[in-house]
Tab-separated table of C-alpha atoms in Angstrom:
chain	number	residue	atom	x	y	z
A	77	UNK	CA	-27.419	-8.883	9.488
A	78	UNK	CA	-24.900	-10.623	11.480
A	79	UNK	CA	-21.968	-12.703	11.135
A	80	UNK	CA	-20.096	-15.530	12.977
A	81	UNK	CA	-15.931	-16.010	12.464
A	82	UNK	CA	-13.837	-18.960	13.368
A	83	UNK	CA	-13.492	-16.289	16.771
A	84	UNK	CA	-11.820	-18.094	19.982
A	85	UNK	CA	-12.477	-16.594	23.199
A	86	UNK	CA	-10.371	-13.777	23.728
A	87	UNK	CA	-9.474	-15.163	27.722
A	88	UNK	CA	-8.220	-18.167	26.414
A	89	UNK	CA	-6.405	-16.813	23.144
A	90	UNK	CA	-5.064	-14.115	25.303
A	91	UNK	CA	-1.847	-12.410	23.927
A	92	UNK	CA	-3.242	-10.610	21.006
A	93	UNK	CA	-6.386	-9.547	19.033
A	94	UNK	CA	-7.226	-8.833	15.661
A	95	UNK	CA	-9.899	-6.445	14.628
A	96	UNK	CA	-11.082	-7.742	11.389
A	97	UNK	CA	-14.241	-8.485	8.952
A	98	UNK	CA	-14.338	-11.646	7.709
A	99	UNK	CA	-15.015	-11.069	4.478
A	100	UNK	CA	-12.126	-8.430	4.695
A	101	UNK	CA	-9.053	-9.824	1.943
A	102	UNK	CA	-6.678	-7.465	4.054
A	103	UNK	CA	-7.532	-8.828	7.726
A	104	UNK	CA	-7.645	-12.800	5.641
A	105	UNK	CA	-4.228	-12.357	4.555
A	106	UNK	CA	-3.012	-10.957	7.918
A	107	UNK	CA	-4.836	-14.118	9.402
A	108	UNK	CA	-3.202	-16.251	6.933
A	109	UNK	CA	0.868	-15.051	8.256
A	110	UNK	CA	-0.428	-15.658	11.940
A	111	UNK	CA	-1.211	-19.039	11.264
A	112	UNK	CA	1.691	-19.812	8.981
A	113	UNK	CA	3.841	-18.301	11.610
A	114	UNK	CA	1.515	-20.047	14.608
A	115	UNK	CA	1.126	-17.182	16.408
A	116	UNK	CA	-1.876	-17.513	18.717
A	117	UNK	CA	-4.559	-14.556	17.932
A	118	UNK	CA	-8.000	-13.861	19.218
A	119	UNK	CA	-10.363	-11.965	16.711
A	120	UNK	CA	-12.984	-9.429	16.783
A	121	UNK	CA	-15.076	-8.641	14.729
A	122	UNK	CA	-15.049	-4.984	13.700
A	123	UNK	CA	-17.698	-3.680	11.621
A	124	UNK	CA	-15.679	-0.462	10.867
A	125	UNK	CA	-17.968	1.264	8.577
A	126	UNK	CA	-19.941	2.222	11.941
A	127	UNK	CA	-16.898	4.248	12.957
A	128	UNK	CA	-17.101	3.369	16.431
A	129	UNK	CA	-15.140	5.631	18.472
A	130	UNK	CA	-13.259	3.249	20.583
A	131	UNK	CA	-11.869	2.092	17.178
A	132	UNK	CA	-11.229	5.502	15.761
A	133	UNK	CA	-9.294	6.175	18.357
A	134	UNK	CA	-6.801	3.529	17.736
A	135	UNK	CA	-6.519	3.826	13.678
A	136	UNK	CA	-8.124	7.136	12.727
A	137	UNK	CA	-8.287	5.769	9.166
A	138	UNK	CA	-11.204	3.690	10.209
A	139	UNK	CA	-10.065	0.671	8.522
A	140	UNK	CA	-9.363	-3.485	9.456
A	141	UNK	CA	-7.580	-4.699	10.404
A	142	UNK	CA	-5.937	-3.413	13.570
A	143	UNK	CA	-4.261	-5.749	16.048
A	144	UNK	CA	-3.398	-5.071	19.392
A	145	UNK	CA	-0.302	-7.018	20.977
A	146	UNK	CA	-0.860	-8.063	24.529
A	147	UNK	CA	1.843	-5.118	26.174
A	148	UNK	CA	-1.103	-2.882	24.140
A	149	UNK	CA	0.872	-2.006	21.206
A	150	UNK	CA	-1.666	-0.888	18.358
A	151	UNK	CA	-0.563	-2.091	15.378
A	152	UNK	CA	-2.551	-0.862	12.573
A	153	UNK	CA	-2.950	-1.769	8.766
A	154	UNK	CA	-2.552	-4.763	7.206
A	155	UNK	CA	1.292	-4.134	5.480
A	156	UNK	CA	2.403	-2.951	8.882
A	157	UNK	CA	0.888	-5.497	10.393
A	158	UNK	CA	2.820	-8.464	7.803
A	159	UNK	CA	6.133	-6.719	8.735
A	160	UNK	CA	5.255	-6.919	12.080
A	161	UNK	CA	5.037	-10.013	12.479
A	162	UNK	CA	7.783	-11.008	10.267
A	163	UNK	CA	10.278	-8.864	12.501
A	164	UNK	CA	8.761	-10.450	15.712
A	165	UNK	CA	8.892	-14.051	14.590
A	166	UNK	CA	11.318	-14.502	11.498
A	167	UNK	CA	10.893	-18.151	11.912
A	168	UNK	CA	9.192	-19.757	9.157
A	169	UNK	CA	10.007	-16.467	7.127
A	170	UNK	CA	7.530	-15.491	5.121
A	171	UNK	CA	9.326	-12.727	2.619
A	172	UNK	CA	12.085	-14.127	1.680
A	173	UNK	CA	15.909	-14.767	2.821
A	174	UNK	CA	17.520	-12.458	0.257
A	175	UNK	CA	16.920	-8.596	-0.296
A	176	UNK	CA	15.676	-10.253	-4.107
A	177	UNK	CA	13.507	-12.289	-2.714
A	178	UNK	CA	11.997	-10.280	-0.553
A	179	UNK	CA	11.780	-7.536	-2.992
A	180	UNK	CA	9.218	-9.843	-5.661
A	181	UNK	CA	7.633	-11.060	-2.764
A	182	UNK	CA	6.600	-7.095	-1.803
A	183	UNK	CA	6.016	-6.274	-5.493
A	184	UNK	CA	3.528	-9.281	-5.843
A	185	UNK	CA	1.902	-7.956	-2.416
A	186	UNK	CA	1.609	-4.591	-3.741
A	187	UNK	CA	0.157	-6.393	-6.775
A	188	UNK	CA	-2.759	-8.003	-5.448
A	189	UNK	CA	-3.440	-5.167	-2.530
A	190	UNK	CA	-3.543	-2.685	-4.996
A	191	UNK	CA	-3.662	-3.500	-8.477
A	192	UNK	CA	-6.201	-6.749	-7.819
A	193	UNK	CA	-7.939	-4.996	-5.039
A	194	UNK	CA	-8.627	-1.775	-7.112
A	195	UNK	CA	-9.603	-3.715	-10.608
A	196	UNK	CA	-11.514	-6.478	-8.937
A	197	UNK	CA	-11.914	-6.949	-5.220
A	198	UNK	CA	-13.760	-3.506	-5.542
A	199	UNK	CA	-15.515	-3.911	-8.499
A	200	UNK	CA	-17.022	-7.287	-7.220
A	201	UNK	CA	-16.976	-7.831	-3.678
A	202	UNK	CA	-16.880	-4.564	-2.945
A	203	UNK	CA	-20.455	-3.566	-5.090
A	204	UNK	CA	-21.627	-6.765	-4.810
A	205	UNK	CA	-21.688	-7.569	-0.838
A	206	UNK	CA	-20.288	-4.774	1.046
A	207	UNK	CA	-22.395	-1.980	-0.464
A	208	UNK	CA	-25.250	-3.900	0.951
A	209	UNK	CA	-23.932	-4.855	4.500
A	210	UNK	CA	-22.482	-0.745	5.015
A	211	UNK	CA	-25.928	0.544	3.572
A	212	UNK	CA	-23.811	2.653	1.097
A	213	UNK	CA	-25.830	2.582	-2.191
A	214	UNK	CA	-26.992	-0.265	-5.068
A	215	UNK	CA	-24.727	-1.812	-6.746
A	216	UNK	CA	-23.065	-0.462	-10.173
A	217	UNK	CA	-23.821	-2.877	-12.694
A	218	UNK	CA	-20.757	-1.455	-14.851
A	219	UNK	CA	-17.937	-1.907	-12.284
A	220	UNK	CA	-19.334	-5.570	-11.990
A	221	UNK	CA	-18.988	-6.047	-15.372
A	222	UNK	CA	-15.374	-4.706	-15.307
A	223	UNK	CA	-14.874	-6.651	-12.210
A	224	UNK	CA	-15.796	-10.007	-14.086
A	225	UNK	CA	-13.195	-8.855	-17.074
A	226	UNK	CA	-10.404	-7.896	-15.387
A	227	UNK	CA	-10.397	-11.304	-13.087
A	228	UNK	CA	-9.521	-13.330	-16.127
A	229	UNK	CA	-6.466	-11.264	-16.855
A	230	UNK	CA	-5.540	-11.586	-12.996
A	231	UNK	CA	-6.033	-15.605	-12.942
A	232	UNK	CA	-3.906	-15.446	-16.434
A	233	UNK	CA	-0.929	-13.855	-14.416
A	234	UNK	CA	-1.146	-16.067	-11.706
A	235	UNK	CA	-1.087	-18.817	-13.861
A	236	UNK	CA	1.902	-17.834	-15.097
A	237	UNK	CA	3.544	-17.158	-12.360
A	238	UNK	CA	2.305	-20.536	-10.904
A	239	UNK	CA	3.579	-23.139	-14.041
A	240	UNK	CA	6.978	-20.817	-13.710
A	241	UNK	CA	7.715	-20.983	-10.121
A	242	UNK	CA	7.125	-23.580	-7.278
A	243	UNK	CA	4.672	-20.590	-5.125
A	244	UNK	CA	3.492	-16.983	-7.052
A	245	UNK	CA	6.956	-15.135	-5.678
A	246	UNK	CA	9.323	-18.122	-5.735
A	247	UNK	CA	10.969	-21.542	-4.205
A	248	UNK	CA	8.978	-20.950	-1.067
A	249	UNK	CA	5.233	-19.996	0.218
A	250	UNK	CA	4.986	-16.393	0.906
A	251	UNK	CA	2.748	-13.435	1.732
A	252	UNK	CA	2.270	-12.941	-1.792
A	253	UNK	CA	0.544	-16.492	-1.733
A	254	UNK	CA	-1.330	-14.960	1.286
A	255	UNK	CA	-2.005	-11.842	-0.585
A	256	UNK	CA	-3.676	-13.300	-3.371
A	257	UNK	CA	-5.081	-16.103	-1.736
A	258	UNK	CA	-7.111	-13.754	0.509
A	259	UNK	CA	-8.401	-12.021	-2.348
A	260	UNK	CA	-9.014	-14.818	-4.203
A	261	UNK	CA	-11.115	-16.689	-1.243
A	262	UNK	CA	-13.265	-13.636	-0.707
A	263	UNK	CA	-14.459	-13.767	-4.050
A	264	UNK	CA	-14.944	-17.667	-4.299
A	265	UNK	CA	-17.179	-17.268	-1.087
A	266	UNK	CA	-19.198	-15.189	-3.490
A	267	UNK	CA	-18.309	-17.930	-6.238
A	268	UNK	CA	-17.176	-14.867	-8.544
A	269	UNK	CA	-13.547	-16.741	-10.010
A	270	UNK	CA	-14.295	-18.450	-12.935
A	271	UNK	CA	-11.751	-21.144	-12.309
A	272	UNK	CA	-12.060	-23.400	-15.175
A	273	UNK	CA	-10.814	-20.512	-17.180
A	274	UNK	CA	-7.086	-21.065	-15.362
A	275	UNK	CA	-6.276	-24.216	-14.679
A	276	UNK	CA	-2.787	-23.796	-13.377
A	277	UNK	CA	-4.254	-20.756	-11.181
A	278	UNK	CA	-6.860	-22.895	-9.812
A	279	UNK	CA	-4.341	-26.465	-8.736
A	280	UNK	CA	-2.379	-23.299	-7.138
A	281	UNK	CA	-5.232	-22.363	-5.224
A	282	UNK	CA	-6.171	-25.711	-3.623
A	283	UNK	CA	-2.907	-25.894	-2.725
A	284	UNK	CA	-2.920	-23.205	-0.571
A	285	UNK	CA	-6.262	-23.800	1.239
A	286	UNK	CA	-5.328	-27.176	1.507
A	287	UNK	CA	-2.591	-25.463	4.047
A	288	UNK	CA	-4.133	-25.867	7.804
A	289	UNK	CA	-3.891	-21.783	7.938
A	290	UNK	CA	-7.168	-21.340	5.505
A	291	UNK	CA	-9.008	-23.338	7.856
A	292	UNK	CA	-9.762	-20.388	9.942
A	293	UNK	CA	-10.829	-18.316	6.645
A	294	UNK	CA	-13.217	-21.635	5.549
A	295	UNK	CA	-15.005	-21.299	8.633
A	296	UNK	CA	-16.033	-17.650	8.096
A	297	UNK	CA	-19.679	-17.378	8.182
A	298	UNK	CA	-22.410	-14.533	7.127
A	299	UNK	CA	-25.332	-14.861	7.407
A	300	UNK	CA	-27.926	-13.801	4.824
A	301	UNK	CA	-25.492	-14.993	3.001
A	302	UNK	CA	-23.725	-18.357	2.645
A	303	UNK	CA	-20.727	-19.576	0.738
A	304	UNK	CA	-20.944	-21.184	-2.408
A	305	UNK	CA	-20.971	-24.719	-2.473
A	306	UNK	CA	-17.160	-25.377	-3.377
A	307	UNK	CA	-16.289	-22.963	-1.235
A	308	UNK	CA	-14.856	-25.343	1.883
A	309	UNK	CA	-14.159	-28.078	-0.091
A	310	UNK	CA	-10.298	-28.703	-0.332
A	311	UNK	CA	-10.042	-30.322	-4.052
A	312	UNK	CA	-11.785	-27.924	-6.124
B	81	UNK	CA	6.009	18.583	-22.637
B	82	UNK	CA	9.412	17.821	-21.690
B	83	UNK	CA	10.484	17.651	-18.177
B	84	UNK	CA	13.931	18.326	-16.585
B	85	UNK	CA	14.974	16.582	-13.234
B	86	UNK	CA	17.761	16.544	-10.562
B	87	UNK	CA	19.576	13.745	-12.994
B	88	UNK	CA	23.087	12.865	-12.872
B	89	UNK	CA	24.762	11.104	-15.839
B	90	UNK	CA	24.449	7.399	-14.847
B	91	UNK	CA	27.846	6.184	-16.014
B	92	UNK	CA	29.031	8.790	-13.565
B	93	UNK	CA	26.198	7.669	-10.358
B	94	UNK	CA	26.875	4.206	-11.816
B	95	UNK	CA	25.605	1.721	-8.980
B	96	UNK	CA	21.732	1.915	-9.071
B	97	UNK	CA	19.447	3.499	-11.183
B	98	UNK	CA	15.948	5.254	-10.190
B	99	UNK	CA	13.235	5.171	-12.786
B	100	UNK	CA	10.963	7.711	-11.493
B	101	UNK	CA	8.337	11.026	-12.326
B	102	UNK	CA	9.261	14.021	-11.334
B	103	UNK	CA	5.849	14.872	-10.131
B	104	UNK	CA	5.076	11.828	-8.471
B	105	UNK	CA	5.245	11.812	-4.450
B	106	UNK	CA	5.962	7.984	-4.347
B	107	UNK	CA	8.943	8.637	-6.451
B	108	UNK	CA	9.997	11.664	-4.115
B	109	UNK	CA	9.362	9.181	-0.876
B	110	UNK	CA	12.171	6.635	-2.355
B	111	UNK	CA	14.335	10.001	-3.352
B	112	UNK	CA	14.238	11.025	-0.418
B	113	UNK	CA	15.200	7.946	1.611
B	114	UNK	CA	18.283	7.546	-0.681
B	115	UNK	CA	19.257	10.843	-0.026
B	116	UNK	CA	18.841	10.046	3.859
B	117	UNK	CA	21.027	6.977	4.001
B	118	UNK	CA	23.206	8.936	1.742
B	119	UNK	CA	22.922	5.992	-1.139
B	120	UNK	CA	23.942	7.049	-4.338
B	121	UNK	CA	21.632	6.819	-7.615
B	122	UNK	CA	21.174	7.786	-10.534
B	123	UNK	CA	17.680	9.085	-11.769
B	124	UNK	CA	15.465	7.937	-15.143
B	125	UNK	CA	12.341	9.838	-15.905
B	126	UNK	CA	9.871	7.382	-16.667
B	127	UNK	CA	6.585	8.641	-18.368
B	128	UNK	CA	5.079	5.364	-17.469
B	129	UNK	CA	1.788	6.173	-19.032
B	130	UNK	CA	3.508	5.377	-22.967
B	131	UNK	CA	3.766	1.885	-21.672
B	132	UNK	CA	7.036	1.674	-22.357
B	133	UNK	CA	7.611	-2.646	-23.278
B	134	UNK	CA	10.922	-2.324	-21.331
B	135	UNK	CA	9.729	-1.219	-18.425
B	136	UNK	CA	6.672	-3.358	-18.449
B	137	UNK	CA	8.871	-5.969	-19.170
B	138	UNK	CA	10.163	-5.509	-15.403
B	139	UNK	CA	7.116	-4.200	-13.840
B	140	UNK	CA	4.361	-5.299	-15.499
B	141	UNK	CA	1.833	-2.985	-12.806
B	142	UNK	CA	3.378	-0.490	-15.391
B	143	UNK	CA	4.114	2.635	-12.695
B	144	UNK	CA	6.990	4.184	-11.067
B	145	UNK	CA	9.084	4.225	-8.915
B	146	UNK	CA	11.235	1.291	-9.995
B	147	UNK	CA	14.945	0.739	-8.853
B	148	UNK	CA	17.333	-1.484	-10.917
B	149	UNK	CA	20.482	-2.172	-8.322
B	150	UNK	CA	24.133	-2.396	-10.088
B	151	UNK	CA	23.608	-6.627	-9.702
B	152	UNK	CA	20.393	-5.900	-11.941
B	153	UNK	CA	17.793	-6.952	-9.329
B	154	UNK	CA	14.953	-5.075	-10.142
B	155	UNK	CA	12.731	-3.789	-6.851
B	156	UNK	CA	9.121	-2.271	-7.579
B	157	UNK	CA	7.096	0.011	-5.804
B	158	UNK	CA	7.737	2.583	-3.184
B	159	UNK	CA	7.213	0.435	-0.044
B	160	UNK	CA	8.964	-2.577	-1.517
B	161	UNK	CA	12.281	0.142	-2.155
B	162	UNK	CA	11.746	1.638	1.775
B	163	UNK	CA	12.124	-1.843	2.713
B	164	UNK	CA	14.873	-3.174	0.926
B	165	UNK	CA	16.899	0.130	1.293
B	166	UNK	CA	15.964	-0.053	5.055
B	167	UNK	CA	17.343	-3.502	5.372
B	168	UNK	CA	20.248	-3.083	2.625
B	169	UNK	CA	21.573	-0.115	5.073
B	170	UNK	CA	19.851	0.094	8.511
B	171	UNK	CA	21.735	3.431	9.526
B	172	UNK	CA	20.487	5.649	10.146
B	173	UNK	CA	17.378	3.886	10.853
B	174	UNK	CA	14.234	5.566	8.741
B	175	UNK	CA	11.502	3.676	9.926
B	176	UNK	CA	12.381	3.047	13.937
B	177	UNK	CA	14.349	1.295	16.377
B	178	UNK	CA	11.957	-0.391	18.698
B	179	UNK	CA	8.880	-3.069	16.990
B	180	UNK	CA	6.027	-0.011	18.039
B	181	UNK	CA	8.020	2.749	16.436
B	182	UNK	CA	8.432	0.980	13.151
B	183	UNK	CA	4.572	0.071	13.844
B	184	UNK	CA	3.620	3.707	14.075
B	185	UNK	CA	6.333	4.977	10.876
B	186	UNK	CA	4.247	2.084	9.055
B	187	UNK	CA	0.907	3.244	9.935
B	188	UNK	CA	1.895	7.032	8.838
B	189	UNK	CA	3.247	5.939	5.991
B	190	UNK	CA	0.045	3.882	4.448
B	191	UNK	CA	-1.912	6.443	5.918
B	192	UNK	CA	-0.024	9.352	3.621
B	193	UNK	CA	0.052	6.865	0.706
B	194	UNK	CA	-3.338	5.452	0.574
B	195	UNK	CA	-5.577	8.194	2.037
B	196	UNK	CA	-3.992	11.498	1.637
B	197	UNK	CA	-2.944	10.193	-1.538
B	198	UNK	CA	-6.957	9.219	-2.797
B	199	UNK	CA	-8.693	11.755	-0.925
B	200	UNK	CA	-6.082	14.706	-2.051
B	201	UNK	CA	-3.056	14.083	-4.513
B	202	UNK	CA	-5.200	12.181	-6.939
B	203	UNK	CA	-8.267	15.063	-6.546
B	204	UNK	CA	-5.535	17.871	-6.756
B	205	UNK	CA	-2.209	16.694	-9.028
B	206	UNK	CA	-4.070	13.699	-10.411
B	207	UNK	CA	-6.687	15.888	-12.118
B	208	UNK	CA	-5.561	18.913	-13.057
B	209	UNK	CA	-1.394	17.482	-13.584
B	210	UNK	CA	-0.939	14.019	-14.662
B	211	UNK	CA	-4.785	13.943	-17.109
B	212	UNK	CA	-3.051	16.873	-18.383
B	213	UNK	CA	0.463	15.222	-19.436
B	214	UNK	CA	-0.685	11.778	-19.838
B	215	UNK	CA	-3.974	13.340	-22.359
B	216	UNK	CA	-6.346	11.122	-20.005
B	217	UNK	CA	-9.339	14.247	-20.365
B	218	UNK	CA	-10.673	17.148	-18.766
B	219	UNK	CA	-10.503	17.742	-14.949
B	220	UNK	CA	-13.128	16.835	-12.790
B	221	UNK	CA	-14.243	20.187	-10.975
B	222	UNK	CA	-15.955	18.071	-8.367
B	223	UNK	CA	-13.029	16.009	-7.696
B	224	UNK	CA	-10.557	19.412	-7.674
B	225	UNK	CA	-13.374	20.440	-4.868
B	226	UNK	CA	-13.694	17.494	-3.121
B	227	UNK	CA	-9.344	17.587	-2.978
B	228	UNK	CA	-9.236	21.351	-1.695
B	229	UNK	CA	-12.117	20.404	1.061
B	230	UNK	CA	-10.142	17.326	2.350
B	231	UNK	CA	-6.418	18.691	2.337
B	232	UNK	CA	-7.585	20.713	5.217
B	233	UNK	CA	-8.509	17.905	7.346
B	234	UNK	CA	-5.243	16.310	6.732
B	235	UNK	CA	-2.957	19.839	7.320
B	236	UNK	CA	-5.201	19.713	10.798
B	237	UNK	CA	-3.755	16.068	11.035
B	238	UNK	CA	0.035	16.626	10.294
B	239	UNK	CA	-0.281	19.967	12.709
B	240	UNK	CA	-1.686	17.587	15.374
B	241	UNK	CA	1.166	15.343	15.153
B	242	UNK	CA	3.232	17.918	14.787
B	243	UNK	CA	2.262	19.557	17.908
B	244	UNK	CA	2.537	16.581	19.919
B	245	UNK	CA	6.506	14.609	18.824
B	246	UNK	CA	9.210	15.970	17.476
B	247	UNK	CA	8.562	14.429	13.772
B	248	UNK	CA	5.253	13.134	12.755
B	249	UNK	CA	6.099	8.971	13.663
B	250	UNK	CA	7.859	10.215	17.058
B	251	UNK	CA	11.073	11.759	18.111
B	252	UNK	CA	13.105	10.929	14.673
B	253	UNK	CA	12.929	11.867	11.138
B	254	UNK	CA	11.290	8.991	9.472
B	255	UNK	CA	9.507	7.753	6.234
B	256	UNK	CA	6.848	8.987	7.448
B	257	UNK	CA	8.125	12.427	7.261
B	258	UNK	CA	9.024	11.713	3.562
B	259	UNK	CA	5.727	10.055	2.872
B	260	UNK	CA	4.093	13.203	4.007
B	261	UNK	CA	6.477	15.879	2.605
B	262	UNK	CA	7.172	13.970	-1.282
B	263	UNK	CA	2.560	14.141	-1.272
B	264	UNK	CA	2.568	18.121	-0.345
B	265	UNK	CA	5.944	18.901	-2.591
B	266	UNK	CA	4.275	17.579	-5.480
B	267	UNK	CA	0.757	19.867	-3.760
B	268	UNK	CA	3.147	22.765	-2.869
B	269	UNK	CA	4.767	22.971	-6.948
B	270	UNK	CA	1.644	24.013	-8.396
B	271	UNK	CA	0.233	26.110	-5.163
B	272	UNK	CA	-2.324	23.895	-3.836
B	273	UNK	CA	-1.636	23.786	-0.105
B	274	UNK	CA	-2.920	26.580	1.869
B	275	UNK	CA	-0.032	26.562	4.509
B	276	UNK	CA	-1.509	29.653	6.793
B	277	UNK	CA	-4.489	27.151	7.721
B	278	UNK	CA	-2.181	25.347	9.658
B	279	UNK	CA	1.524	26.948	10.715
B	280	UNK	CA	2.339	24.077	12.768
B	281	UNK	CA	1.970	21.698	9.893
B	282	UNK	CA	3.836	24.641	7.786
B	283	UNK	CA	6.589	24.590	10.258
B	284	UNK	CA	7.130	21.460	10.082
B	285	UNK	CA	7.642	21.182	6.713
B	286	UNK	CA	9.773	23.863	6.648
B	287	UNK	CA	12.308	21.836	8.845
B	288	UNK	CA	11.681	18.674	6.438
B	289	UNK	CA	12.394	21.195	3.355
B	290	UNK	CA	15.619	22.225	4.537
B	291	UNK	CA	17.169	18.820	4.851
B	292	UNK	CA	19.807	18.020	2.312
B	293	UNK	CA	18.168	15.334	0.932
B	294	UNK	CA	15.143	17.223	-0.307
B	295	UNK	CA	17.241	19.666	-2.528
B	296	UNK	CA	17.007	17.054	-5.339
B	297	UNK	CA	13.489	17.812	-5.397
B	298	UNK	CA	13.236	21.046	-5.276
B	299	UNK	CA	15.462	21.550	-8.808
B	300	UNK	CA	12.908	19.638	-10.486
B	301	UNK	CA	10.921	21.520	-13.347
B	302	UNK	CA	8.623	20.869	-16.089
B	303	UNK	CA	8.362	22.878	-18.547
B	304	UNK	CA	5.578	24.686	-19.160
B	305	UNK	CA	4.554	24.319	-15.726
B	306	UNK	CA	7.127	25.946	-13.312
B	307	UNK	CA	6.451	25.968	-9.635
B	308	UNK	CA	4.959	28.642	-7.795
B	309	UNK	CA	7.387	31.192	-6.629
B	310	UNK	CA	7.809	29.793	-2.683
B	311	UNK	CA	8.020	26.336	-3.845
B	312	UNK	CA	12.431	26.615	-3.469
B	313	UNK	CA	11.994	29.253	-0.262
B	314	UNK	CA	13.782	27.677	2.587
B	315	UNK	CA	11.706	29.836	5.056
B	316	UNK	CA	8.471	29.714	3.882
């Protein structure tokens, strides 16, 4: 199997690279802040369940994403990476202006990178697609199931959230838009969100890949296996 | 099972309040950062298993720790508090001075609470503590082997760093120090770290024991399950 990302040459890129996976929701939402932010990135693809040494060597963990700045400077996981960025270039800020703000927008991040990730990224992408690419067993038909559950009580939140607040953590677009959005477009790729079930969840999410950050992420590519049809298009 | 903690009255601490688990090493990160910058608080024990509708009423992820400030602004989660409390009071700095030190604090710190925290405090504390308060079953044997196995790898880790800088994120005391420390306090209460595998690892956290900010911690009891007898030792 191989795979193709919207990858620009690193020469011309220059400054920085990502080490991601393109299917990865944690190296999608990084990508997501670099292009609200437009910050100029080249990416690699890393498959990091090879363990290649080089890449051990710069985040033991064995994880994406990792970026590298251009004076070298590892910086590795996808949090650290988000604060980064938003220390380096404040400018559109993407957290929040108050301590409040910033504090729901980093309680909604920790929502969907843990509590989404764990109860349905996993269950679903996780069994579903990356089982198969890492060679690492069949899928379990039970944590599908739960997978498929648990997504309509996520969509039901964000919904809420959504007809409550202009974006998921307030007034303005944030990394908790990212957050979920990252998840959420991994998934769709696999068209595994029942949209129709959450309307409000669903106008949410065309507004955000209607944003030209996603376009990167609607380029993304595997082959063996294509997106669903819906996938790039930017009104459903 | 009752449980008795560090707690001060809070009409006395007035100012913030702490909702937290005695036992739980995300609780004992924020604790300790508060007792760093010297911020006073005053502590809840949540047992957020009961599902409380208060508490899920302001974080609806339904875990600890949570901190309510005296203006009422609730902030969730561990990392979310580090922040805030980082950028509510900057000095003295726990997570860096310089965009790769606060890079490198971050990476410790995700490393301590993601993988040290799933490949040991969950295998260790998770099953043979919290099933046992919480009446969520038996322990898993397996996973109680598969936790003993892989603390070793990560006391190997923390002596490696420790070897190499003068704290584990470089020459300060940060939150990666009480990432590290609040996962083997909660590992070190009920006598599952086997310190003489690794003395540079012990030393080291005999320096970040004797720091004024973890006494709090180490008057913590529950009862019926007191700590082992070197848990309060200074020296060892």
């Amino acid at each position: 199997m191989s795979y193709t990302s919207a990858q620009q040459p690193q020469q011309e890129a220059g400054f920085r690279t990502l080490y991601h996976f393109p299917l990865c929701p944690f190296s999608r939402k990084v990508r997501l802040v670099l292009g609200e932010k437009r910050l100029p990135v080249g990416l690699e693809v890393e498959s990091y369940w090879q363990r290649r040494p080089e890449f051990l060597a710069i985040n033991p963990a064995g994880q994406v994403p990792v970026m590298i700045e251009a004076n070298d400077q590892p910086v590795v996981g996808s949090q650290a990476i988000v604060e980064y960025l938003e220390e380096l270039e404040s400018t559109p800020s993407l957290l929040g202006q108050t301590l409040g703000e910033r504090a729901e927008t980093r309680r909604l991040i920790s929502w969907f990178d843990e509590k989404f990730n764990s109860e349905v990224t996993k269950n679903l992408l996780g069994e579903r697609i990356i089982k198969r690419f890492s060679g690492m067993g069949e899928p379990d038909s039970t944590a599908i199931r739960a997978g498929r559950e648990n997504i309509l009580y996520h969509l039901h939140y964000i919904a809420y959230l959504a007809e409550r607040r202009n974006w998921l953590a307030g007034d303005h677009f944030s990394v908790a838009d990212c957050a979920a959005a990252a998840h959420l477009s991994v998934l769709d790729y696999i068209g595994d969100v029942p949209w129709d079930r959450q309307l409000a969840a669903k106008d949410w999410y065309v507004r955000v890949k209607s944003r030209p950050s996603f376009r990167t992420l609607l380029q993304d590519r595997l082959s063996g296996l294509p997106p669903v049809a819906h996938y790039v298009e930017l009104d459903s």
